[in-house]
Structure formats: C-alpha cells, structure tokens
Short mmCIF file of C-alpha atoms in Angstrom, two decimals:
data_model
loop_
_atom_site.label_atom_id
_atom_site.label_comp_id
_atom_site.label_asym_id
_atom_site.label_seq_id
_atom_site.Cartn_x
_atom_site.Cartn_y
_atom_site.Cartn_z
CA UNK A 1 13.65 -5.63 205.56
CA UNK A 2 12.86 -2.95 203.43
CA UNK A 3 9.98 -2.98 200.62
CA UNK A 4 9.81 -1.63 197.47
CA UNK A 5 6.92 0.75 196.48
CA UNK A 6 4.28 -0.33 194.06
CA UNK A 7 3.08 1.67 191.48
CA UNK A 8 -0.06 2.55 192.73
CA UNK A 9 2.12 4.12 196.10
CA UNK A 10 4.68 6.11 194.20
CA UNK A 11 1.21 7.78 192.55
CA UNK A 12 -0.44 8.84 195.75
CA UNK A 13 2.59 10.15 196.97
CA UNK A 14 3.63 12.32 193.15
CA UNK A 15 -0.26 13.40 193.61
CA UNK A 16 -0.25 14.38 197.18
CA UNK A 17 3.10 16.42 196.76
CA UNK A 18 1.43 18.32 194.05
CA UNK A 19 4.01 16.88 191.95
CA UNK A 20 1.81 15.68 188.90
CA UNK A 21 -0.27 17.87 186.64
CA UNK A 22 -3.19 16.06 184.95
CA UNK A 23 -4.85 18.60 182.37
CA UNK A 24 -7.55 18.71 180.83
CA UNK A 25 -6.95 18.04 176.82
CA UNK A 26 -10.07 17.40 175.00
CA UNK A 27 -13.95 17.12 175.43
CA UNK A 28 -15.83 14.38 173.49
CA UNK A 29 -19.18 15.61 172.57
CA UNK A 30 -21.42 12.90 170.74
CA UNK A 31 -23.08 13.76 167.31
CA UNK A 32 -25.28 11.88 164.62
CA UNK A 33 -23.88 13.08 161.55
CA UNK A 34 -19.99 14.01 161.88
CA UNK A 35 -19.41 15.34 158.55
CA UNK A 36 -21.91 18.13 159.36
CA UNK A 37 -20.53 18.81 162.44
CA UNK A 38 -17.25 19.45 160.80
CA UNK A 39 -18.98 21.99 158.48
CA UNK A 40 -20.32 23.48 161.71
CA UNK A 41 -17.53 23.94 163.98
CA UNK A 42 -15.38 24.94 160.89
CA UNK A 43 -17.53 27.77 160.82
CA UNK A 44 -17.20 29.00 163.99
CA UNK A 45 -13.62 30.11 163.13
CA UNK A 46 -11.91 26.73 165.26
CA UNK A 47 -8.73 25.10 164.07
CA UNK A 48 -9.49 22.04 162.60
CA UNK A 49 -6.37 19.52 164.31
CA UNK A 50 -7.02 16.42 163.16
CA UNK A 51 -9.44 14.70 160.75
CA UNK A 52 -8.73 10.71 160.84
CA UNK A 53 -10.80 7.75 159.46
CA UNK A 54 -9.74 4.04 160.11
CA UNK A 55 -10.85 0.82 158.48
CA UNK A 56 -12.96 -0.17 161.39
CA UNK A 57 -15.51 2.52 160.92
CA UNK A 58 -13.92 4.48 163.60
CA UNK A 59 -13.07 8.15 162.96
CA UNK A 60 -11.93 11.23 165.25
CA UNK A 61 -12.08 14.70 164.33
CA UNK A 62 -10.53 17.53 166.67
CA UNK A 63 -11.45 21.18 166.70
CA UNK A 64 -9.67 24.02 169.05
CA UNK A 65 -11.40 27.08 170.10
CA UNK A 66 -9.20 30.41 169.22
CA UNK A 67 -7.07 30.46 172.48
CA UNK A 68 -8.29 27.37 174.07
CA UNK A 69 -5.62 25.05 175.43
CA UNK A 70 -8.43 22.12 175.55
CA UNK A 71 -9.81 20.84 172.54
CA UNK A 72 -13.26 19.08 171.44
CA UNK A 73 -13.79 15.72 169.41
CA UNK A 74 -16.10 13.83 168.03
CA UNK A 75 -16.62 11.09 165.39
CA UNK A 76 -17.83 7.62 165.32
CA UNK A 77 -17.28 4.99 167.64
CA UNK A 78 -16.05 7.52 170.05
CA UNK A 79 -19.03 7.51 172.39
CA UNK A 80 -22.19 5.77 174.18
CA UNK A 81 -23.44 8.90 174.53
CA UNK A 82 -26.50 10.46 172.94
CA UNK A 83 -26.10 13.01 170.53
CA UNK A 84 -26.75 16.37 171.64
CA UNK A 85 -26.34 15.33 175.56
CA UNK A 86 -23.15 17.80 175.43
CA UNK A 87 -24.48 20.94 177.86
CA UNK A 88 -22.69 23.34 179.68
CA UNK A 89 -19.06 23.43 178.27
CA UNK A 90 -17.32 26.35 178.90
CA UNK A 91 -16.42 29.17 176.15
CA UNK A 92 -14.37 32.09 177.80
CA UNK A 93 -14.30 35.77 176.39
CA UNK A 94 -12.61 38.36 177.39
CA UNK A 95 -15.41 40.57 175.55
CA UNK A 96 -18.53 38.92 175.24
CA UNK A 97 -20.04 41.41 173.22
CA UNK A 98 -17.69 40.71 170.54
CA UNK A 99 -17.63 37.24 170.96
CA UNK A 100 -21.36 37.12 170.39
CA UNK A 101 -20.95 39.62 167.13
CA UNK A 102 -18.54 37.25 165.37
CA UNK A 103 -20.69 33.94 166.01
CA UNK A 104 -23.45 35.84 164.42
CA UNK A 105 -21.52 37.08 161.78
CA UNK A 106 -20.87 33.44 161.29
CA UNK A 107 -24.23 32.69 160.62
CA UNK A 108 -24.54 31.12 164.15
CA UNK A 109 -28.14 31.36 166.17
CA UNK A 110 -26.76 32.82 169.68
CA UNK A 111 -28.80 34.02 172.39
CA UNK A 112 -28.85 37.63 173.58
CA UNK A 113 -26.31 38.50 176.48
CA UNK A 114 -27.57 38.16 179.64
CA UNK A 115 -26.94 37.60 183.73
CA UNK A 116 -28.27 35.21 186.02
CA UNK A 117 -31.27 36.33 188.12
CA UNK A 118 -30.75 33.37 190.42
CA UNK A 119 -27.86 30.96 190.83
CA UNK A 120 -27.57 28.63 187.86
CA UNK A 121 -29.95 30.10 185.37
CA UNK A 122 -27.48 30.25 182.92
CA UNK A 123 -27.54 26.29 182.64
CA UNK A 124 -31.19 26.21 182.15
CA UNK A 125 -32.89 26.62 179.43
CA UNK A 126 -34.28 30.20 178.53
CA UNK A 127 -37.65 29.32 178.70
CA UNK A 128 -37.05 28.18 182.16
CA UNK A 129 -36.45 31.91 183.45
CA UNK A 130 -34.40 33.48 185.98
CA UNK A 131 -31.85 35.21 183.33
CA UNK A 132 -31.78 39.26 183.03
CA UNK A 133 -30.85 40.65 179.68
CA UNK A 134 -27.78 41.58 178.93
CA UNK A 135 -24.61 42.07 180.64
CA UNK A 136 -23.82 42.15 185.16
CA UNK A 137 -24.64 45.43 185.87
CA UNK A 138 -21.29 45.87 187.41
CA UNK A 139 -19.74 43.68 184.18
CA UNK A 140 -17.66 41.81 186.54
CA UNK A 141 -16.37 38.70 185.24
CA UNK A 142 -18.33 35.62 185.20
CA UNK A 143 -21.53 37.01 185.50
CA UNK A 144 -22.32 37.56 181.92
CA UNK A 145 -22.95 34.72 179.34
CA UNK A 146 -24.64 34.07 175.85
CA UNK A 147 -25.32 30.42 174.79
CA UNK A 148 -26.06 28.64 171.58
CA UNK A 149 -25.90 25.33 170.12
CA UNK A 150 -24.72 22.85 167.68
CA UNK A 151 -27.08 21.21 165.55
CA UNK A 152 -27.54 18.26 166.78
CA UNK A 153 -28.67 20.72 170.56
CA UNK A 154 -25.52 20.31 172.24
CA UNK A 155 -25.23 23.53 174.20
CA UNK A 156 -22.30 25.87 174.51
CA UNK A 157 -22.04 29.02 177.18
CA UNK A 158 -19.96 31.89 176.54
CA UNK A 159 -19.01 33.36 180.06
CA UNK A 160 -17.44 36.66 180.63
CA UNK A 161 -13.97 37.00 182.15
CA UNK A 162 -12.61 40.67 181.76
CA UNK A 163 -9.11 40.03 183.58
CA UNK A 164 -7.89 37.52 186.37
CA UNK A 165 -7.77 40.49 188.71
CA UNK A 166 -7.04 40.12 192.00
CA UNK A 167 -6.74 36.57 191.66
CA UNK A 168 -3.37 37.49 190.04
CA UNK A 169 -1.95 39.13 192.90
CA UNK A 170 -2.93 36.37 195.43
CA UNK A 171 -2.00 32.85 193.74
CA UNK A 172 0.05 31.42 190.98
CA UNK A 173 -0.95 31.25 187.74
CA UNK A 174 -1.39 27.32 187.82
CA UNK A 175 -3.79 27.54 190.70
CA UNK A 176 -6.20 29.61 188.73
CA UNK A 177 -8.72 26.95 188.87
CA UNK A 178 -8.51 26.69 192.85
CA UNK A 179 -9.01 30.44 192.84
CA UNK A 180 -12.10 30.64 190.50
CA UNK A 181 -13.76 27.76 192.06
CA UNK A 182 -13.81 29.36 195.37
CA UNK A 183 -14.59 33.24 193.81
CA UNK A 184 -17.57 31.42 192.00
CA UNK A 185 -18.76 29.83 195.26
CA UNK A 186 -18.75 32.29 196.86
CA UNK A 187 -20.68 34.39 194.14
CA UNK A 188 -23.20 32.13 194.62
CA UNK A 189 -24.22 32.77 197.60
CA UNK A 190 -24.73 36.42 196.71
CA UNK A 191 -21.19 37.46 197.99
CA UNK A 192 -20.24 40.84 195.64
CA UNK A 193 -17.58 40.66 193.16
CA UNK A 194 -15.05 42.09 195.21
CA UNK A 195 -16.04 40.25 198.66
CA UNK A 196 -15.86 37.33 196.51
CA UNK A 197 -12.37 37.97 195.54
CA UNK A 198 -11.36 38.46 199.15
CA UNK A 199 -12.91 34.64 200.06
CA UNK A 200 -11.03 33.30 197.08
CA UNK A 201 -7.52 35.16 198.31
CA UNK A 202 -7.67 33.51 202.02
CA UNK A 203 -9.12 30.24 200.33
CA UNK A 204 -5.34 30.35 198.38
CA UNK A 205 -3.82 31.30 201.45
CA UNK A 206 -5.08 29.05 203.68
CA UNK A 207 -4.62 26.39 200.38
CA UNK A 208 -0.63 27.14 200.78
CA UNK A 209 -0.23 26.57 204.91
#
C-alpha cells in the first residue's frame, strides 16, 4: 500500500538534496525613535526601500547597504527587542580605508581601523582591549575592521574582504559561506592567511564527496 508524503517529508528531503535555498533577506534591528533612525541611515548613503505606516500603529521602514543583497528594518511593533541590542552585523568592504573615509565624511563617529590582537576582539568593546591599530599587517581579508554605531548604540563592524581569492578557484560561488566559515575557523586558531585558505579548499572538497 503505498503512502503519500507529508509536507513536513517532502521538506527534509528538498533540504537534504541541497535543493532549497533559504537566504538571508533582512535584519530587524530595534530602535526607540524610528523617524530618527531614518534620518540616520539615510545618511549613511543606504537606499531607502520602503517606508510604510498602518492604522494599527505598526510601521516598517527598509534600508539597503550599497551592494548588500540583505537589507535592515526597523519600525514599531516590529520587535521585543531592546533598542540598541543590535551588535555585530556585518558591513563588507572591499577597501576599508575608504569605507571608513566616506562614513566620516558623512558626519558618522567611526572608530579607527584596526586588527584583532586576540580572537574576537573586534566584537568587544574598545575599551575592553586586545585590538591593534590599523589594518592586518599582511592586509589579508577579514582581518581588518572599523566599527561604529547608530544612535540608539546598536553596533555595526566593517570587515575587510580584498577578493574571494582562492576560495574562487576551489568552490562555487553559492558555497561562499561554507568556504568563509571554515577559512575564518581556521584563522582563529592562528592558522596564516594562506594555510587558512588551504583548510577551507579540502573543507569544500571533502563538503562535495
């Protein structure tokens, strides 16, 4: 007698054939006052997407960094959370430098470029130590970051990322984040750039057998 799947076995099987991208479209950060976060993240240069208010007090706004494919919200009645609780999101810059020089041109208070003296200083605070400034002395990627804030505190990191490298040659593009997850590993425990690129190539290969 045969059965017919439910809906909840046809998913584990789409997921573990690799069959179903999920991807990640927007970050809700909370804030107190949402009009002046729209002043603020209008001035860093974002693309304001959407901007809508509904009878029920509830209201969205969506900003996109220059180049991002995920977007940020925020509003009311979008969250539990407490404003300024956001810390850690990722900004990626090819140059860093330059990155830094336009939020500051922007009237934005950014911190000075600097590397990690120990593994995870760049999500502490910078009174907590452990950062070096400026840039990896070898300005490999993601080892160089800058952070600021929002008004309301929550914190933003700009990370390095000069070029994909040899993660290009050894995976497809839509395994990127399988590739850097392993490089940055691997990083962390005080691997060198390029010996961490040679982990994160087998960790591909041995991803694909």
């Amino acid at each position: 007698m045969s059965s017919i799947p439910t809906t909840n076995e046809h998913a584990v099987r789409a997921a573990s054939g690799g069959k179903v991208d999920t991807k990640l479209e927007v970050v809700v950060i909370p804030v107190s006052d949402v009009d002046r976060a729209k002043r603020f993240y209008g001035s860093l240069g974002w693309r304001l997407d959407a901007d809508f208010a509904f009878d029920n007090g509830f209201r969205v706004i969506q900003f996109t960094p220059p180049g991002s494919w995920c977007s940020v919200q925020f509003g009311t009645k979008m969250t539990s959370a407490a404003p300024g609780t956001a810390q850690g999101p990722y900004l990626i810059a090819s140059d860093i430098e330059a990155a830094r020089a336009e939020l500051v041109a922007r009237g934005v208070n950014v911190s000075e470029v600097f590397h990690p003296a120990v593994p995870g200083a760049q999500f502490q605070p910078d009174s907590a130590g452990g950062r070096l400034s400026g840039p990896a002395p070898d300005h490999a990627s993601y080892r160089s970051f800058a952070t600021f804030s929002d008004p309301d505190g929550n914190g933003w990191l700009i990370q390095a990322e000069m070029h994909h490298g040899a993660y290009e040659a050894s995976a497809p593009k839509h395994h990127w984040s399988g590739w850097y997850a392993a490089y940055i590993v691997a990083r962390e425990r005080g691997r060198t750039s390029e010996e961490a690129a040679q982990d994160a190539a087998l960790h591909m290969e041995a991803a694909r057998q």
